Short mmCIF file of C-alpha atoms and ligand atoms in Angstrom, two decimals:
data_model
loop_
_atom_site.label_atom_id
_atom_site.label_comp_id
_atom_site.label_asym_id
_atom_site.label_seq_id
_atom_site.Cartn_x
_atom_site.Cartn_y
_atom_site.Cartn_z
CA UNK A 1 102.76 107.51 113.59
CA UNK A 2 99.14 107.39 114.80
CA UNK A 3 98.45 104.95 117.39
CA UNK A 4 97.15 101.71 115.44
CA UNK A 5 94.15 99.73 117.24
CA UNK A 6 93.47 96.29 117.08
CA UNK A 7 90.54 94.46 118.15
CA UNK A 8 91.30 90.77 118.89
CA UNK A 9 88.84 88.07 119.38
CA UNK A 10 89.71 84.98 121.31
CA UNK A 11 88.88 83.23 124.56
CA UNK A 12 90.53 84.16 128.14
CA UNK A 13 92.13 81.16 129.85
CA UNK A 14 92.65 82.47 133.62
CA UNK A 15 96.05 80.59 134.01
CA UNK A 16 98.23 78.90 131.30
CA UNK A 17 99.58 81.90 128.63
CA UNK A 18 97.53 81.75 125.39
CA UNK A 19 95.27 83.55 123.65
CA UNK A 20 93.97 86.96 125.21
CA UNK A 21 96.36 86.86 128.41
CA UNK A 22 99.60 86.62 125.09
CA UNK A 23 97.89 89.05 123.05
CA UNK A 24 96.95 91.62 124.75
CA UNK A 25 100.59 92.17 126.45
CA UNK A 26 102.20 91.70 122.83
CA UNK A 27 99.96 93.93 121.23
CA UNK A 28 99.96 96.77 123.77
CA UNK A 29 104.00 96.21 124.30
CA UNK A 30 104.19 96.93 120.03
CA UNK A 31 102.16 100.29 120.99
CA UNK A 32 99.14 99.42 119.59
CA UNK A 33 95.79 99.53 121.23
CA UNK A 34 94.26 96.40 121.76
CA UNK A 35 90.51 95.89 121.97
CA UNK A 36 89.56 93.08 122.94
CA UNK A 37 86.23 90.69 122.30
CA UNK A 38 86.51 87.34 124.91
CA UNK A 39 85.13 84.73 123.28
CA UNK A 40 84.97 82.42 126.14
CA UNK A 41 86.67 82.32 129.62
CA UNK A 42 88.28 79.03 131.10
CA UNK A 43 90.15 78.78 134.30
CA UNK A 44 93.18 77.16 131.79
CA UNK A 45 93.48 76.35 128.33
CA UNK A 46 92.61 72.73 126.70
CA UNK A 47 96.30 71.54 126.70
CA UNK A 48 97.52 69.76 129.42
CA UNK A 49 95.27 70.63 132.40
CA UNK A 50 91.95 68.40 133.21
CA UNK A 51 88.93 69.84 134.92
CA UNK A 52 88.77 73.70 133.72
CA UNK A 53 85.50 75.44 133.55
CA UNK A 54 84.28 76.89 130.19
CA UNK A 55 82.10 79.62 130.09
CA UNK A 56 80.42 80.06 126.52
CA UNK A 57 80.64 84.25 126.11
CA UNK A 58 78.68 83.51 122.80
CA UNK A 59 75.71 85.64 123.60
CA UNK A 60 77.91 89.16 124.90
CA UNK A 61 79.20 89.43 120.71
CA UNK A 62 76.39 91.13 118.99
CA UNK A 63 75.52 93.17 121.70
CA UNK A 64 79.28 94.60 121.82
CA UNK A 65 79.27 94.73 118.11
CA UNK A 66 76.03 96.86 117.74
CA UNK A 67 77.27 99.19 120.47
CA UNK A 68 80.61 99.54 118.61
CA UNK A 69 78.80 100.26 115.45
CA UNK A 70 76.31 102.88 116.87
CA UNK A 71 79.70 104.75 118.36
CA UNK A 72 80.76 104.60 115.07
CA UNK A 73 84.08 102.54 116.16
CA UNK A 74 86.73 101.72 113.72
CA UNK A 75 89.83 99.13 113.54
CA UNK A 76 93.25 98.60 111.66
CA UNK A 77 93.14 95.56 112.34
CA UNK A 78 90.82 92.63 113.19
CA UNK A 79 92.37 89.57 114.45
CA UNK A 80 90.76 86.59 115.32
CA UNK A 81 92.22 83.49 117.38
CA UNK A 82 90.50 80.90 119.28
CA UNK A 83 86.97 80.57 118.35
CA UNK A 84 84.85 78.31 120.27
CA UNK A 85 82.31 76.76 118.33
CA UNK A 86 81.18 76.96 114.68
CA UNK A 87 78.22 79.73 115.83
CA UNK A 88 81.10 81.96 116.82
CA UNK A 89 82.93 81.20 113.31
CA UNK A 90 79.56 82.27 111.81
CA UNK A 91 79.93 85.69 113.97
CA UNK A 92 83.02 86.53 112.73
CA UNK A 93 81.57 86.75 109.21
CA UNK A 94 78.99 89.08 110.72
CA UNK A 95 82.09 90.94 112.33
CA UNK A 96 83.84 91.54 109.15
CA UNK A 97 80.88 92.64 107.10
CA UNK A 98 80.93 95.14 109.58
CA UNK A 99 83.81 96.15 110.53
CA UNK A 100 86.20 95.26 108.09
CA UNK A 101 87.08 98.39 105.44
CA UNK A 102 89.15 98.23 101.82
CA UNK A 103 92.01 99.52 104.66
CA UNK A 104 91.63 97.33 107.42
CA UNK A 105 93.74 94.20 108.11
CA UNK A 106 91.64 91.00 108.80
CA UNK A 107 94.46 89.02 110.20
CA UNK A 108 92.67 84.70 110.94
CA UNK A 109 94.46 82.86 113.00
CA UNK A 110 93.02 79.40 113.04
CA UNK A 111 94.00 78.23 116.56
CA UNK A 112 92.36 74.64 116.40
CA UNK A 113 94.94 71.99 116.26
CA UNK A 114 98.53 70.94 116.38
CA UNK A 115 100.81 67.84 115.85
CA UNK A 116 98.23 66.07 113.89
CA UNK A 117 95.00 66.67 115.73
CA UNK A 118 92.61 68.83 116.97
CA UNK A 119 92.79 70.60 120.52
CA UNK A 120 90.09 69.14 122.86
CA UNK A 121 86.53 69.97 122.70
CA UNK A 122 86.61 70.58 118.87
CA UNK A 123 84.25 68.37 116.81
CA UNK A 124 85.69 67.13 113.09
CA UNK A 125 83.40 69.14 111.16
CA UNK A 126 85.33 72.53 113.07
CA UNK A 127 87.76 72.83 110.62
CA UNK A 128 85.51 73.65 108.10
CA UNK A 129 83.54 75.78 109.61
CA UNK A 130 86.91 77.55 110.57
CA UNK A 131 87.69 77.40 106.48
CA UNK A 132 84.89 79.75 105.83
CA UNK A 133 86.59 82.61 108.60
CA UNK A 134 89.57 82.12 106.84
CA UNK A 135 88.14 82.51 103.18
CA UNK A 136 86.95 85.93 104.51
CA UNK A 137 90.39 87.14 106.19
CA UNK A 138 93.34 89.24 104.26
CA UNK A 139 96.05 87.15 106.17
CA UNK A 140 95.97 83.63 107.38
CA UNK A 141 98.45 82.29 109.57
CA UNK A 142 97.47 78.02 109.98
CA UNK A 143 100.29 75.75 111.10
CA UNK A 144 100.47 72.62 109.15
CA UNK A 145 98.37 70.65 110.91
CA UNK A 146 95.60 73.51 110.42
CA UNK A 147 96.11 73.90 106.95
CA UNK A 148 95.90 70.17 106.49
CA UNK A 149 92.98 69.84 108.22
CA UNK A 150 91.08 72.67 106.39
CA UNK A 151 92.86 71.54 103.30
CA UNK A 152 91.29 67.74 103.59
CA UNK A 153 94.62 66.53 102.94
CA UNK A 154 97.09 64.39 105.06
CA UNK A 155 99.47 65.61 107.83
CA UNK A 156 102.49 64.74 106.48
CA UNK A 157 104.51 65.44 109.83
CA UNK A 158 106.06 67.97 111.95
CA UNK A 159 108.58 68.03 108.71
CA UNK A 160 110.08 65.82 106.23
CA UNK A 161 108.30 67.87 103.27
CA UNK A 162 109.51 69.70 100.27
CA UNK A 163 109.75 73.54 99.74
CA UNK A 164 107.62 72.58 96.90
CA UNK A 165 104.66 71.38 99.00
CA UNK A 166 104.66 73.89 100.95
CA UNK A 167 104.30 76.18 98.12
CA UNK A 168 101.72 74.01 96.53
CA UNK A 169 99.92 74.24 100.24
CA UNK A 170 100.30 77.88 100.57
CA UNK A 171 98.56 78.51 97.07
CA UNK A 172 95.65 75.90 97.59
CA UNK A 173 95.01 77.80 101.27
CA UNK A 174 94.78 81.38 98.99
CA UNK A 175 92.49 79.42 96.73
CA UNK A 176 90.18 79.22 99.72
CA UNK A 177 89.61 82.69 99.47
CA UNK A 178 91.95 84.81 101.44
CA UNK A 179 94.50 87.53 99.81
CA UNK A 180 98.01 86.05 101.76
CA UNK A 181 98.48 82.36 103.32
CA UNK A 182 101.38 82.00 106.07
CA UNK A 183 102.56 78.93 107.25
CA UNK A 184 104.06 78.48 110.37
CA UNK A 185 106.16 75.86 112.07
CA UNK A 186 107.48 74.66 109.09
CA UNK A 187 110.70 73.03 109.67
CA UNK A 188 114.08 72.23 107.16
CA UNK A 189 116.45 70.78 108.35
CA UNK A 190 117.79 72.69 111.45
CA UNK A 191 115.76 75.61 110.85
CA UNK A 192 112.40 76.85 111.78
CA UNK A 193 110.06 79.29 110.73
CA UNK A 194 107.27 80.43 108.59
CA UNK A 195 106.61 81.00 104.83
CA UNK A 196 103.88 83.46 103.20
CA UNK A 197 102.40 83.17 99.35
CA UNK A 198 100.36 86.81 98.69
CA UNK A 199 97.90 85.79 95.77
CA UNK A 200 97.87 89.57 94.79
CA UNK A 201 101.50 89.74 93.66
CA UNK A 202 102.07 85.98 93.02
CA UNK A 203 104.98 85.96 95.08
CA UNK A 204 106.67 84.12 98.00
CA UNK A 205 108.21 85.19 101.27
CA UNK A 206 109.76 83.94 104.21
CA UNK A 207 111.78 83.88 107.51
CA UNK A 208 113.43 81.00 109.05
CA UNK A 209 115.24 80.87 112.68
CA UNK A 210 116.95 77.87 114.93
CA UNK A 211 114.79 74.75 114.98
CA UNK A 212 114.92 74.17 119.03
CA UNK A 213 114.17 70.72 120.07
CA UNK A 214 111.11 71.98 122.40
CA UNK A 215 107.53 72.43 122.67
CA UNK A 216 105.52 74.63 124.54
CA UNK A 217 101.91 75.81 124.88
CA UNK A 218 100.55 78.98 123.44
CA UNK A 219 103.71 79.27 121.21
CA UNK A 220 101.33 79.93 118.42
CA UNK A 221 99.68 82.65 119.83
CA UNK A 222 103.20 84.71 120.78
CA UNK A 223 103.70 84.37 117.14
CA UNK A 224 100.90 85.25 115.81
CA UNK A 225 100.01 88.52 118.39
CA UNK A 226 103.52 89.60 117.02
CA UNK A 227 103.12 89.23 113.50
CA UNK A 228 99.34 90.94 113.29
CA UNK A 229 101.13 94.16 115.53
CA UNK A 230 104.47 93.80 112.75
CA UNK A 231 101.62 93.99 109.75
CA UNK A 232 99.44 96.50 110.92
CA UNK A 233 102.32 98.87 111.74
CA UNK A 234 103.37 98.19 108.33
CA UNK A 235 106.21 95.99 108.07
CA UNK A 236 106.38 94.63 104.98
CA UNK A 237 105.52 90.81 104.67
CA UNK A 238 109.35 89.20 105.44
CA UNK A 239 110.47 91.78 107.87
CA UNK A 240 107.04 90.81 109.67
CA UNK A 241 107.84 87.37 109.70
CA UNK A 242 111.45 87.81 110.81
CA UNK A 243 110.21 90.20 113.95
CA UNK A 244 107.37 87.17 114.86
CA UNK A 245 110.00 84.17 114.36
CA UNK A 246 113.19 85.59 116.20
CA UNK A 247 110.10 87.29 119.25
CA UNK A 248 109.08 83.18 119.10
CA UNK A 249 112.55 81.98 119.20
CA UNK A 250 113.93 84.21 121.88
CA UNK A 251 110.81 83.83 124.25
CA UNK A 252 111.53 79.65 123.68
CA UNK A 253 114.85 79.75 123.92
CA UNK A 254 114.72 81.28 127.58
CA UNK A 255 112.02 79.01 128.54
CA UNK A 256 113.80 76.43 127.51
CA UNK A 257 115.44 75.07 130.79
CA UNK A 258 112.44 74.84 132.67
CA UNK A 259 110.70 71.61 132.27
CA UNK A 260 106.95 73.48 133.96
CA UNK A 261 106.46 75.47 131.46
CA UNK A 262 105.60 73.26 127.98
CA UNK A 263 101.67 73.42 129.63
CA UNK A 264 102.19 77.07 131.51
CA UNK A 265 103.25 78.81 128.27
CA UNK A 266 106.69 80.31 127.36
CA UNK A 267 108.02 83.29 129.30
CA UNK A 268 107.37 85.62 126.27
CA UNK A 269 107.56 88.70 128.70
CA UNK A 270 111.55 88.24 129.37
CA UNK A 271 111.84 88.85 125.34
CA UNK A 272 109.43 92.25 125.15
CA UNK A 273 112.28 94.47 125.75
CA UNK A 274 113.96 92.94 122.04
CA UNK A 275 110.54 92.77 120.54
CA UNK A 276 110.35 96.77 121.20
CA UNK A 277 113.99 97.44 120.52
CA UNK A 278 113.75 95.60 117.06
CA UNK A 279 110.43 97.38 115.81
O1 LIG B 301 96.83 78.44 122.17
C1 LIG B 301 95.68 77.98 121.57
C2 LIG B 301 94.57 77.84 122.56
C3 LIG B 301 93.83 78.94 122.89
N1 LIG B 301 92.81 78.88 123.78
C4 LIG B 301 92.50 77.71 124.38
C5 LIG B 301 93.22 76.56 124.10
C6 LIG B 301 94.27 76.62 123.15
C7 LIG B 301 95.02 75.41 122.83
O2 LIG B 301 94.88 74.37 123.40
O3 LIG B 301 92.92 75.43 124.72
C8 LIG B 301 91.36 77.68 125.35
#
């Protein structure tokens, strides 16, 4: 198979594993290249640490993107993550227009919130601007309280919902304009996982793993990184899912005992070796 690339846009934080310092490793580990745009660079991510710098890389995008265009660069994939301000939501439009092909996989990942609220430093009017990437993306991947947020509709919880919401959910987030909708984090009962609605075919998919009684940074990020390498190397839609939950799963699982590491970021590296057996 010819070596996929990926280019994924999302901010660096120097210490605490999210974003570009997941993604990157995940991507490369799935053997596909990963290009990357930063979109910012903090000495640590939002969650849990006080006093990090944040360096706005706002003004380096169109400069990368014209020189990418003049070389005449191409992409399987585009995958966005954390976007830092509503200017850089507007680039991504740009970004698409531009790169994006009737192949290519435009994979949104609307890193923004969690449990009920946004991440600090976003403004309440973010979500929609973050609605309008995702309108323009193939595949969306929001957790519920990202959905609900660009949805203008309560957070009903970290669970306690019906199949049948979710299903409702997952069609209104298609209606916003993108081709597949993925939920993640959605919880039944002792189970965990994430269920997809592709608009195209009118059907449903999904994967569900143990529900562990844990929470850790950047845990959306290992999923996601996994499930935009499982899609563009062509997994179909629940076989993608399955390789992103039980990747999520296993990388919690053995951070688990270690009470550092909800703020550090899971030890996703320890469960590479079954990521790349399983592919
Ligand atoms: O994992 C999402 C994320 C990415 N990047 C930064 C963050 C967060 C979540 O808090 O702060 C900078």
């Amino acid at each position: 198979m010819k070596q996929k690339r990926v280019v994924t846009i999302q901010d660096i934080s120097c210490l605490g594993k999210c974003s570009l310092t997941v993604a990157l490793h995940i991507l490369s580990a799935m053997n596909t290249e990963a290009c990357v745009i930063p979109t910012a660079m903090l000495s640590t991510h939002t969650g849990g640490f006080s006093g990090y710098t944040f360096r706005d890389l706002t003004e380096d995008i169109v400069p990368i993107l014209d020189h990418w265009e003049a070389e005449g660069f191409d992409f399987d994939a585009i995958y966005t993550g954390y976007l830092g301000s509503a200017e850089q939501c507007r680039l991504m439009l740009d970004l698409f227009e531009r790169f994006g092909t009737k192949d290519n996989l435009i994979f949104v990942d609307p890193a923004m919130a969690d449990n009920g609220k946004l991440y600090a430093g976003f403004s309440s009017d973010f979500p929609q601007e973050m609605k309008k990437v995702c309108a323009a993306a193939d595949v969306i991947d929001p957790n519920l309280t990202e959905a609900c947020l660009m949805l203008g509709i309560d957070y009903p919880g970290k669970m306690g919902y019906t199949e049948e919401w979710i299903k409702d959910v997952l069609k209104q987030l298609c209606a916003m304009g993108c081709r597949i909708a993925i939920l993640t984090g959605v919880i039944f009962g002792d189970k965990q996982g994430a269920m997809a609605y592709d608009s195209s075919t009118d059907t449903y998919s999904s994967y569900f793993g143990e529900n562990l009684p844990v929470a850790f940074h950047g845990t959306g990020d290992v999923f996601s990184s996994a499930l935009c390498g499982a899609l563009v190397r062509n997994q179909p839609m629940e076989r993608a899912l399955k390789t992103a939950v039980d990747f999520t799963v296993e990388a919690i699982k053995i951070s688990a005992a270690d009470p550092d590491l909800p703020r550090y970021g899971v030890r996703f590296e320890a469960a590479l070796p079954e990521l790349i057996q399983n592919l």
